C-alpha positions as a printed NumPy array, in Angstrom:
array([[-22.129,   4.243,   8.208],
       [-20.332,   0.924,   8.401],
       [-21.158,  -1.995,   6.127],
       [-22.549,  -4.074,   9.014],
       [-24.804,  -1.171,  10.071],
       [-26.184,  -0.721,   6.563],
       [-26.881,  -4.472,   6.289],
       [-28.65 ,  -4.378,   9.612],
       [-30.795,  -1.442,   8.599],
       [-31.762,  -2.877,   5.203],
       [-32.734,  -6.37 ,   6.305],
       [-33.081,  -6.108,  10.086],
       [-30.494,  -8.836,  10.484],
       [-26.763,  -8.967,   9.733],
       [-25.435, -11.741,   7.515],
       [-22.016, -12.24 ,   9.088],
       [-20.996, -14.503,   6.199],
       [-21.109, -11.395,   3.998],
       [-19.608,  -9.018,   6.512],
       [-16.675, -11.125,   7.627],
       [-13.925, -12.63 ,   5.442],
       [-14.059, -16.47 ,   5.125],
       [-11.21 , -16.779,   7.682],
       [-12.955, -14.43 ,  10.1  ],
       [-16.254, -16.269,   9.6  ],
       [-14.531, -19.607,  10.477],
       [-13.374, -18.096,  13.797],
       [-16.825, -16.529,  14.287],
       [-18.396, -19.949,  13.889],
       [-16.036, -21.506,  16.453],
       [-16.928, -18.686,  18.846],
       [-20.626, -19.268,  18.269],
       [-20.143, -22.969,  19.077],
       [-18.297, -22.009,  22.261],
       [-21.033, -19.536,  23.159],
       [-23.706, -22.222,  22.707],
       [-21.73 , -24.625,  24.932],
       [-21.174, -21.961,  27.657],
       [-24.819, -20.845,  27.566],
       [-26.057, -24.415,  27.864],
       [-23.701, -25.036,  30.813],
       [-24.932, -21.844,  32.533],
       [-28.572, -22.397,  31.623],
       [-28.933, -19.043,  29.848],
       [-29.743, -18.038,  26.253],
       [-26.64 , -17.69 ,  24.015],
       [-27.071, -13.913,  23.623],
       [-26.557, -13.524,  27.364],
       [-23.02 , -14.911,  27.003],
       [-22.149, -12.838,  23.901],
       [-24.222, -11.284,  21.133],
       [-23.391, -11.986,  17.472],
       [-22.231,  -8.374,  17.177],
       [-19.816,  -8.867,  20.095],
       [-18.51 , -12.071,  18.525],
       [-17.914, -10.31 ,  15.242],
       [-16.007,  -7.508,  17.054],
       [-13.94 , -10.073,  18.864],
       [-13.03 , -11.681,  15.54 ],
       [-12.175,  -8.317,  13.95 ],
       [-10.272,  -6.839,  16.91 ],
       [ -8.527, -10.042,  17.993],
       [ -8.044,  -9.101,  21.653],
       [ -4.905, -10.654,  23.103],
       [ -5.858, -10.383,  26.758],
       [ -8.839,  -9.906,  29.06 ],
       [ -8.216,  -6.133,  29.255],
       [ -8.574,  -5.749,  25.486],
       [-11.628,  -8.012,  25.533],
       [-13.355,  -5.634,  28.022],
       [-12.748,  -2.771,  25.52 ],
       [-15.496,  -4.3  ,  23.353],
       [-18.855,  -2.707,  24.076],
       [-21.04 ,  -4.849,  26.348],
       [-18.216,  -7.034,  27.663],
       [-17.475,  -6.051,  31.21 ],
       [-14.984,  -7.348,  33.718],
       [-17.28 , -10.085,  35.048],
       [-18.109, -11.468,  31.609],
       [-14.452, -11.324,  30.572],
       [-13.408, -13.166,  33.681],
       [-16.129, -15.793,  33.288],
       [-15.793, -16.479,  29.535],
       [-12.679, -14.655,  28.37 ],
       [-10.056, -17.368,  28.714],
       [-12.067, -19.72 ,  26.491],
       [-12.477, -17.01 ,  23.867],
       [ -8.788, -16.132,  23.945],
       [ -7.836, -19.817,  23.556],
       [ -9.857, -19.967,  20.33 ],
       [ -8.258, -16.721,  19.07 ],
       [ -4.783, -17.929,  20.057],
       [ -5.348, -21.201,  18.27 ],
       [ -6.275, -19.288,  15.13 ],
       [ -3.177, -17.059,  15.387],
       [ -0.933, -20.121,  15.724],
       [ -2.598, -21.751,  12.738],
       [ -2.03 , -18.57 ,  10.703],
       [  1.67 , -18.5  ,  11.633],
       [  2.118, -22.139,  10.706],
       [  0.876, -21.49 ,   7.165],
       [  3.313, -18.61 ,   6.59 ]])
């Protein structure tokens, strides 16, 4: 059983601040802000755009293109085409920031 699964089973809710590294959580927070913005624009609840679990998997897996984004459970072609470029921009911005600090 993975750490996130055990946290979910013990409390019913995952604390992503504990599951993700501080760097990952910073990206996760940016993705949550994006999700809120996209959901508001589309008039849907945020979880319809992406769930917290999907956002955490995006942060951990760092997909580099839409194809890799669709490999994450629950993210199909339509969702990737609709929201994927915005997600990839955030991830790309983080990767560039990491390279600049090296």
